[in-house]
Short mmCIF file of C-alpha atoms in Angstrom, two decimals:
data_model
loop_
_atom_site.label_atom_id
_atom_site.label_comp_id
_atom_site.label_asym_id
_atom_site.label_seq_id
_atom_site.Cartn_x
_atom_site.Cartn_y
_atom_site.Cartn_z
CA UNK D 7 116.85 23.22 61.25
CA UNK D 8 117.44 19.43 61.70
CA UNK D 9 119.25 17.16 64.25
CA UNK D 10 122.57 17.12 62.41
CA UNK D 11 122.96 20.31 62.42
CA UNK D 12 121.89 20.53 66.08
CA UNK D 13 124.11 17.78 66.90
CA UNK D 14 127.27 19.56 64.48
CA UNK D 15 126.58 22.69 66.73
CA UNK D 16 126.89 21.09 70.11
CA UNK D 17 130.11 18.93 68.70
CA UNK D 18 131.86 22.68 67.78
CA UNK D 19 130.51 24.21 71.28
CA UNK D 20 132.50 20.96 72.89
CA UNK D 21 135.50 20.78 70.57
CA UNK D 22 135.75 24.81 69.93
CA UNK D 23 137.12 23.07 66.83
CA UNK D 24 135.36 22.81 63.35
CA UNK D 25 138.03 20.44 62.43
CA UNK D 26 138.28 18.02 65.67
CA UNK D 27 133.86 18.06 65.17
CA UNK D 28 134.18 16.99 61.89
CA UNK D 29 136.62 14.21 62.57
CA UNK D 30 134.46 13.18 65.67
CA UNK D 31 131.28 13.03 63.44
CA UNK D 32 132.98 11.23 60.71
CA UNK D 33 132.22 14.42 58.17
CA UNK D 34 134.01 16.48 56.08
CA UNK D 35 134.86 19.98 57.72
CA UNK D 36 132.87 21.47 54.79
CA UNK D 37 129.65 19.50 55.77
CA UNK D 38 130.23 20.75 59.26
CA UNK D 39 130.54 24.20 57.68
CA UNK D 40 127.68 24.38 55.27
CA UNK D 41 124.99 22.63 58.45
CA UNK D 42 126.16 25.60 61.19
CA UNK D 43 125.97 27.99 58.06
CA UNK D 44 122.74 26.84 57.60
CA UNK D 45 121.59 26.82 61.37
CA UNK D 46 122.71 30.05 61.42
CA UNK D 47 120.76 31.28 58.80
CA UNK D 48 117.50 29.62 59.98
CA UNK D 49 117.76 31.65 63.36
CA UNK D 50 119.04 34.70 61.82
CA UNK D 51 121.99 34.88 64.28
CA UNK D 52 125.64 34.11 64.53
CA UNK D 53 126.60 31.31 66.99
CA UNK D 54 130.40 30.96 66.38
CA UNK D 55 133.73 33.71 66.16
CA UNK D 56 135.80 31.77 63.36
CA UNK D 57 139.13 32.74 63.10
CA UNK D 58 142.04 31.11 64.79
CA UNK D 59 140.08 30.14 68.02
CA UNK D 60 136.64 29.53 67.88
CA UNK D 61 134.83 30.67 70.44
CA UNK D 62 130.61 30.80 71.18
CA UNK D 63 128.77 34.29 70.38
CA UNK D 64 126.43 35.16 72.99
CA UNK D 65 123.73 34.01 70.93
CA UNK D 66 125.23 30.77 70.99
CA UNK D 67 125.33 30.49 74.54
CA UNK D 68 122.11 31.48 74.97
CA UNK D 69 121.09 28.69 72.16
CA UNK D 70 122.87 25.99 73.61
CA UNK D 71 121.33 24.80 76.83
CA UNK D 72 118.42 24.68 73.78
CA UNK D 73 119.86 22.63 71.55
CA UNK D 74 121.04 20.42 73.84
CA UNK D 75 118.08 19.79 75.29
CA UNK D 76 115.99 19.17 71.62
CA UNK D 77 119.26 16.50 71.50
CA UNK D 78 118.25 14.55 74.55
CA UNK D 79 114.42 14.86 73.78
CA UNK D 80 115.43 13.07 70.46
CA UNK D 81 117.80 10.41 72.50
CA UNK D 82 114.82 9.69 74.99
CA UNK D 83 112.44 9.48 72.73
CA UNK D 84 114.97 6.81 70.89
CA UNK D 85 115.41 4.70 73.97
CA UNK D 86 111.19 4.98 74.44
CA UNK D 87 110.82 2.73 70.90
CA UNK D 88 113.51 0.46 72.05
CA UNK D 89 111.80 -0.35 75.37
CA UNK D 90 108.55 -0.04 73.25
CA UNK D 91 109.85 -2.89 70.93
CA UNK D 92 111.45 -4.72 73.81
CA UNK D 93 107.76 -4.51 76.24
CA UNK D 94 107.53 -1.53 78.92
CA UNK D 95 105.09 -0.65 81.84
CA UNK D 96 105.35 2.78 83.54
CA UNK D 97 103.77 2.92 86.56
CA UNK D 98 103.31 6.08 88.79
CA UNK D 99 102.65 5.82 92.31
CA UNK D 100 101.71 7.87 95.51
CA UNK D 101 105.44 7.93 97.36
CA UNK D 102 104.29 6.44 100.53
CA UNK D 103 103.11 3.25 98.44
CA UNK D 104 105.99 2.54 96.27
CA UNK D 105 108.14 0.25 99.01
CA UNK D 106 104.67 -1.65 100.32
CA UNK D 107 103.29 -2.47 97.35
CA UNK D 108 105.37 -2.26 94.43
CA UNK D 109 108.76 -3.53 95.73
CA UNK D 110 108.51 -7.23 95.92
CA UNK D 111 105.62 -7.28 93.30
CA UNK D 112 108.68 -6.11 90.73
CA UNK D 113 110.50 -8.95 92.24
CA UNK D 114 108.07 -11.46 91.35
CA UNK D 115 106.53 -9.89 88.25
CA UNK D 116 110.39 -9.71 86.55
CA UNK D 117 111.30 -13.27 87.40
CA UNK D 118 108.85 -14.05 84.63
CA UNK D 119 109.12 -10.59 82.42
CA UNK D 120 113.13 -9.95 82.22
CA UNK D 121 112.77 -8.87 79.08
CA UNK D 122 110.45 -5.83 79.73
CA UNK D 123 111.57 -3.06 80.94
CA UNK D 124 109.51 -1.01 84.57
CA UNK D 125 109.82 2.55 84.89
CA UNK D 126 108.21 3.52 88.53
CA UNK D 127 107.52 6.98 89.18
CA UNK D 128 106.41 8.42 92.44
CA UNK D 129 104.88 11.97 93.38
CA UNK D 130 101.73 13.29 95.42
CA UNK D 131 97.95 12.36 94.44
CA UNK D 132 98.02 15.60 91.40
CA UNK D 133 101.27 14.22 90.19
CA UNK D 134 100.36 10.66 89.89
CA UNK D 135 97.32 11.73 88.16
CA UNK D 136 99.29 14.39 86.03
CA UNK D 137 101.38 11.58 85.10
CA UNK D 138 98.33 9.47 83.83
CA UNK D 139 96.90 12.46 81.97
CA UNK D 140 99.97 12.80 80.12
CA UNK D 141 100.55 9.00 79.21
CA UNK D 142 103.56 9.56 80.83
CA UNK D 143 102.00 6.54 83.05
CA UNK D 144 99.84 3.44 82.39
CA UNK D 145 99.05 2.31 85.23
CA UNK D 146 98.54 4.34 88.85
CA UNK D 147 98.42 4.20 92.49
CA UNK D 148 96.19 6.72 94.04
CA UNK D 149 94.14 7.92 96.42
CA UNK D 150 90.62 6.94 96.15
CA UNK D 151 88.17 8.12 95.37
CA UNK D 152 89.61 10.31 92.52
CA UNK D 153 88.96 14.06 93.24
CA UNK D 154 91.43 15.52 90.76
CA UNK D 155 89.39 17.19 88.38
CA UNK D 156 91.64 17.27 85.50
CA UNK D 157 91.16 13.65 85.07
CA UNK D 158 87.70 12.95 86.43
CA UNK D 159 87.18 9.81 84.46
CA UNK D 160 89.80 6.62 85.74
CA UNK D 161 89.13 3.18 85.96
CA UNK D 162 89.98 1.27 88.95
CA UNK D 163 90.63 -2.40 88.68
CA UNK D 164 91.73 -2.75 92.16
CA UNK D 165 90.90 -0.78 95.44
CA UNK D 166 91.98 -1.22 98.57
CA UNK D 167 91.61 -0.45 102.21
CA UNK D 168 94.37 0.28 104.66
CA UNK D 169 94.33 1.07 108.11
CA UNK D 170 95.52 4.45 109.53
CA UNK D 171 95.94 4.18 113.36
CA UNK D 172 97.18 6.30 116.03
CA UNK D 173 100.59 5.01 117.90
CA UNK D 174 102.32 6.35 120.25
CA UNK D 175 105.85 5.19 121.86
CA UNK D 176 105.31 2.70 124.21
CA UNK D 177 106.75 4.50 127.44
CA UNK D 178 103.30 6.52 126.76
CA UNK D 179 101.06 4.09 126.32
CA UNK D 180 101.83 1.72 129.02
CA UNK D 181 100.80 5.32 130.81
CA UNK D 182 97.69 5.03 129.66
CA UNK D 183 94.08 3.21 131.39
CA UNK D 184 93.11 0.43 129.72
CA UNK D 185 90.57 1.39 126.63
CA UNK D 186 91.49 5.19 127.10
CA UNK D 187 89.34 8.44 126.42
CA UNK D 188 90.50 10.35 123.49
CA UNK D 189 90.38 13.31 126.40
CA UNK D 190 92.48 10.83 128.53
CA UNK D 191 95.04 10.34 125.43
CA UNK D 192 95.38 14.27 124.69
CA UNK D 193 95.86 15.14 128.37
CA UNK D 194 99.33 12.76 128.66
CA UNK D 195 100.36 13.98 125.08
CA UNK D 196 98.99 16.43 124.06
CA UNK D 197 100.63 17.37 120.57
CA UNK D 198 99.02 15.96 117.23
CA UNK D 199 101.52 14.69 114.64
CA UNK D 200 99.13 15.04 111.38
CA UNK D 201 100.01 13.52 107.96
CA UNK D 202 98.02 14.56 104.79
CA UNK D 203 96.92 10.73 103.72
CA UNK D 204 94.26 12.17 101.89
CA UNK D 205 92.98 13.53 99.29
CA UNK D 206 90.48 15.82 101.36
CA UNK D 207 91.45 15.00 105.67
CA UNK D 208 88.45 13.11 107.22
CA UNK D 209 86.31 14.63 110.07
CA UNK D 210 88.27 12.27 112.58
CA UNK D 211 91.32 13.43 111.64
CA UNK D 212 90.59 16.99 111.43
CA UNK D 213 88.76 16.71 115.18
CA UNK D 214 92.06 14.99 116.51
CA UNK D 215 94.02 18.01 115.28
CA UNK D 216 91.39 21.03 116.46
CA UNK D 217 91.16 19.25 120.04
CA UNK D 218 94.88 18.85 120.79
CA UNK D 219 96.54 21.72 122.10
CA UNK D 220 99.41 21.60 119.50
CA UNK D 221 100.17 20.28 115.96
CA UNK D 222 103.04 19.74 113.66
CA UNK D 223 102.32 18.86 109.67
CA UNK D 224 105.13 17.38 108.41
CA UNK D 225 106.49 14.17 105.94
CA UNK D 226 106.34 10.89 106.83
CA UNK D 227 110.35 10.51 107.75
CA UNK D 228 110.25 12.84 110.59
CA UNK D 229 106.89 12.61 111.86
CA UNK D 230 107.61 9.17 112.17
CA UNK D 231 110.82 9.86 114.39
CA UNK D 232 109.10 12.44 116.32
CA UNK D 233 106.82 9.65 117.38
CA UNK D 234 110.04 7.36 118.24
CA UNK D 235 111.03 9.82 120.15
CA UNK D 236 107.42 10.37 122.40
CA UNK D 237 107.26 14.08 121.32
CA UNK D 238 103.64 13.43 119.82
CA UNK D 239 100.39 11.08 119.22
CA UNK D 240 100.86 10.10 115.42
CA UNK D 241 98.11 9.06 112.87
CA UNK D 242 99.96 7.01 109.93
CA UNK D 243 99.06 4.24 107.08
CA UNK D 244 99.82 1.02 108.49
CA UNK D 245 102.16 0.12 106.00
CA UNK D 246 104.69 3.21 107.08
CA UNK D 247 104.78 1.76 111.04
CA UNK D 248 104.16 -1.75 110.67
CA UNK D 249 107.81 -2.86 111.43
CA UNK D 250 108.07 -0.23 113.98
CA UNK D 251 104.63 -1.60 115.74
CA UNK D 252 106.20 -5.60 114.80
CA UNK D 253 109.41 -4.35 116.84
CA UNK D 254 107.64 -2.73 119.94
CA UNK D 255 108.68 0.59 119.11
CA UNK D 256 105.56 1.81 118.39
CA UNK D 257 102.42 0.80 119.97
CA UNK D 258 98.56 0.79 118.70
CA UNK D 259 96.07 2.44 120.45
CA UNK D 260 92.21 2.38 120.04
CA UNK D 261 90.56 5.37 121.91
CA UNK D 262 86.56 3.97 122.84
CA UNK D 263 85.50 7.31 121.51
CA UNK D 264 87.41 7.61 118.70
CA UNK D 265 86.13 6.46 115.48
CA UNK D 266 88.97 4.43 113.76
CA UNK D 267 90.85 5.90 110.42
CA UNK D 268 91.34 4.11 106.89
CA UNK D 269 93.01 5.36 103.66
CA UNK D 270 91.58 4.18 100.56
CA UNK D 271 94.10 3.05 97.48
CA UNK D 272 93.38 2.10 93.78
CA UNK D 273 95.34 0.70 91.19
CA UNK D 274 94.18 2.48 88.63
CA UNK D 275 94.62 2.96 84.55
CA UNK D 276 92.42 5.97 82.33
CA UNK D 277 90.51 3.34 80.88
CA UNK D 278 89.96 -0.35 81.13
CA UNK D 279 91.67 -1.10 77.86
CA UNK D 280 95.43 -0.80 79.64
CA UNK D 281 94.78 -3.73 81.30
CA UNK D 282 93.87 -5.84 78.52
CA UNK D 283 97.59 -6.02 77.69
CA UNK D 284 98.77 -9.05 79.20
CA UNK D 285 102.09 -7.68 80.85
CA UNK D 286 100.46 -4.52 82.27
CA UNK D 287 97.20 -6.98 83.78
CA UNK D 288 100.20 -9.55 84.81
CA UNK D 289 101.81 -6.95 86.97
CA UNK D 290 98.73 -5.01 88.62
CA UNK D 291 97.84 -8.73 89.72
CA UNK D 292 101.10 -8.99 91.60
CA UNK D 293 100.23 -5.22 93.20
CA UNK D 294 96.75 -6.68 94.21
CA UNK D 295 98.54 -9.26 95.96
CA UNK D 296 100.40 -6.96 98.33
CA UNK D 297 97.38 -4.94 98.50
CA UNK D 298 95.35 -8.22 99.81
CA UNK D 299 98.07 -8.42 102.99
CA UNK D 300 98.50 -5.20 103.38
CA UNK D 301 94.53 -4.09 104.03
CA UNK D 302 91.05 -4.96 102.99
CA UNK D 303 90.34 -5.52 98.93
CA UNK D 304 86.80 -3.49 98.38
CA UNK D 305 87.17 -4.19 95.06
CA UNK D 306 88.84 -6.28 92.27
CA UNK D 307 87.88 -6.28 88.42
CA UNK D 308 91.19 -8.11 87.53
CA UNK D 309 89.10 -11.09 86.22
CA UNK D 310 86.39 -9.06 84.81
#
């Protein structure tokens, strides 16, 4: 079995024609013969009814969806060497960081780079971290520290610190004493709106969710509207509410007894070597640079 005969079948499954495939291939209609003969033979079924209408066989339907997809394995895997020859970075990234910190760093970094080509992928913590394990990535955005087990060894180059803080709507908190209680807080609203920032939740968090008298779990897009709205007391990366908080429409508040909230993020690679390559340390640089206003750098091995 080979790719022209894979690609003859799927011309005849379009065409129902051996003689309209062979003109579209640019074959004689006994090539196109002899390679579905042969197919044929290699699986040990029949894929086509000849005769005056050709029509698929069962087995060929069922073979198909196969062969079409071996086709467009072949085609990506094509396009892959082109970008390959051309200069590409993949980067996968945790969804909630793609907009702060990769959007105007792809800005900047292909004003320089047009010729290379960025793939950005986005996912949870375990898909970003699939993504690595799999070389479908080069370089991630994670969580950090790394807890995923199936790739225990990564290398951060850059790590930073963002802020996670409770807001509220501001018809709530102007409601609210001066430096509040976290008691005084729960009692005016008392549901917790609880996002899963982490890797494993911190004790804070957990505590804020066991001492309010309700809870709702849900992604970022509504739990940030139900906050709009004042139906809840929301814990959220900075990064998610900052123009929200900018605008008024959210408000920061700092219970005294309340121990304040932070997400740790790397930009991270599965071993220092990926950032040897000048392109792939050129654009991490321009992350770390959104990082740096974002939240607090703990760490930077860019110029190591």
């Amino acid at each position: 079995m080979d790719i022209d005969q894979l690609r003859t079948f799927d011309r005849i499954a379009r065409d129902l024609s051996f003689t309209k495939a062979a003109a579209r291939l640019n074959v004689t209609q006994a090539t196109v013969s002899m390679r579905v003969r042969v197919l044929e033979d290699f699986l040990g079924v029949q894929l086509f009814t000849r005769g005056r209408k050709v029509t698929l066989t069962d087995q060929g339907m069922t073979f198909l969806p196969y062969a079409r997809r071996i086709l467009n394995s072949v085609q990506e895997g094509r396009e892959a060497l082109r970008r390959v020859e051309r200069g590409r970075i993949t980067v996968a990234s945790l969804r909630s960081m793609v907009t702060p910190l990769i959007s105007e760093s792809l800005l900047r970094f292909q004003e320089r780079h047009r010729e290379v080509d960025v793939i950005v992928r986005e996912g949870h913590h375990n898909h970003v971290t699939a993504m690595l394990h799999d070389r479908v990535a080069e370089l991630g955005i994670i969580a950090w520290p790394n807890l995923d087990p199936l790739v225990p060894e990564i290398y951060p180059i850059v790590v930073m610190r963002e802020p996670v803080p409770l807001v509220l709507a501001p018809h709530l908190a102007a409601q609210l004493e001066p430096n509040p209680s976290l008691a005084d807080v729960l009692a005016l609203v008392p549901r917790v709106i609880s996002l899963r920032w982490w890797q494993v939740d911190p004790e804070g968090a957990t505590a804020l969710v066991r001492r309010a008298q309700t809870s709702v779990e849900i992604p970022t897009g509504p739990a940030r509207r139900l906050a709009l709205a004042g139906e809840g007391l929301g814990f959220f990366v900075r990064s998610t509410v900052r123009r929200e908080i900018e605008r008024g429409e959210l408000v920061e508040i700092t219970p005294r007894d309340f121990m304040p909230l932070h997400r740790d993020i790397a930009i991270v690679a599965l071993s220092k070597s990926a950032f040897e390559r000048d392109m792939v340390r050129d654009f991490a640089r321009e992350v770390a640079k959104e990082a740096a206003a974002l939240g607090t750098i703990l760490e930077d091995r860019l110029n190591d």
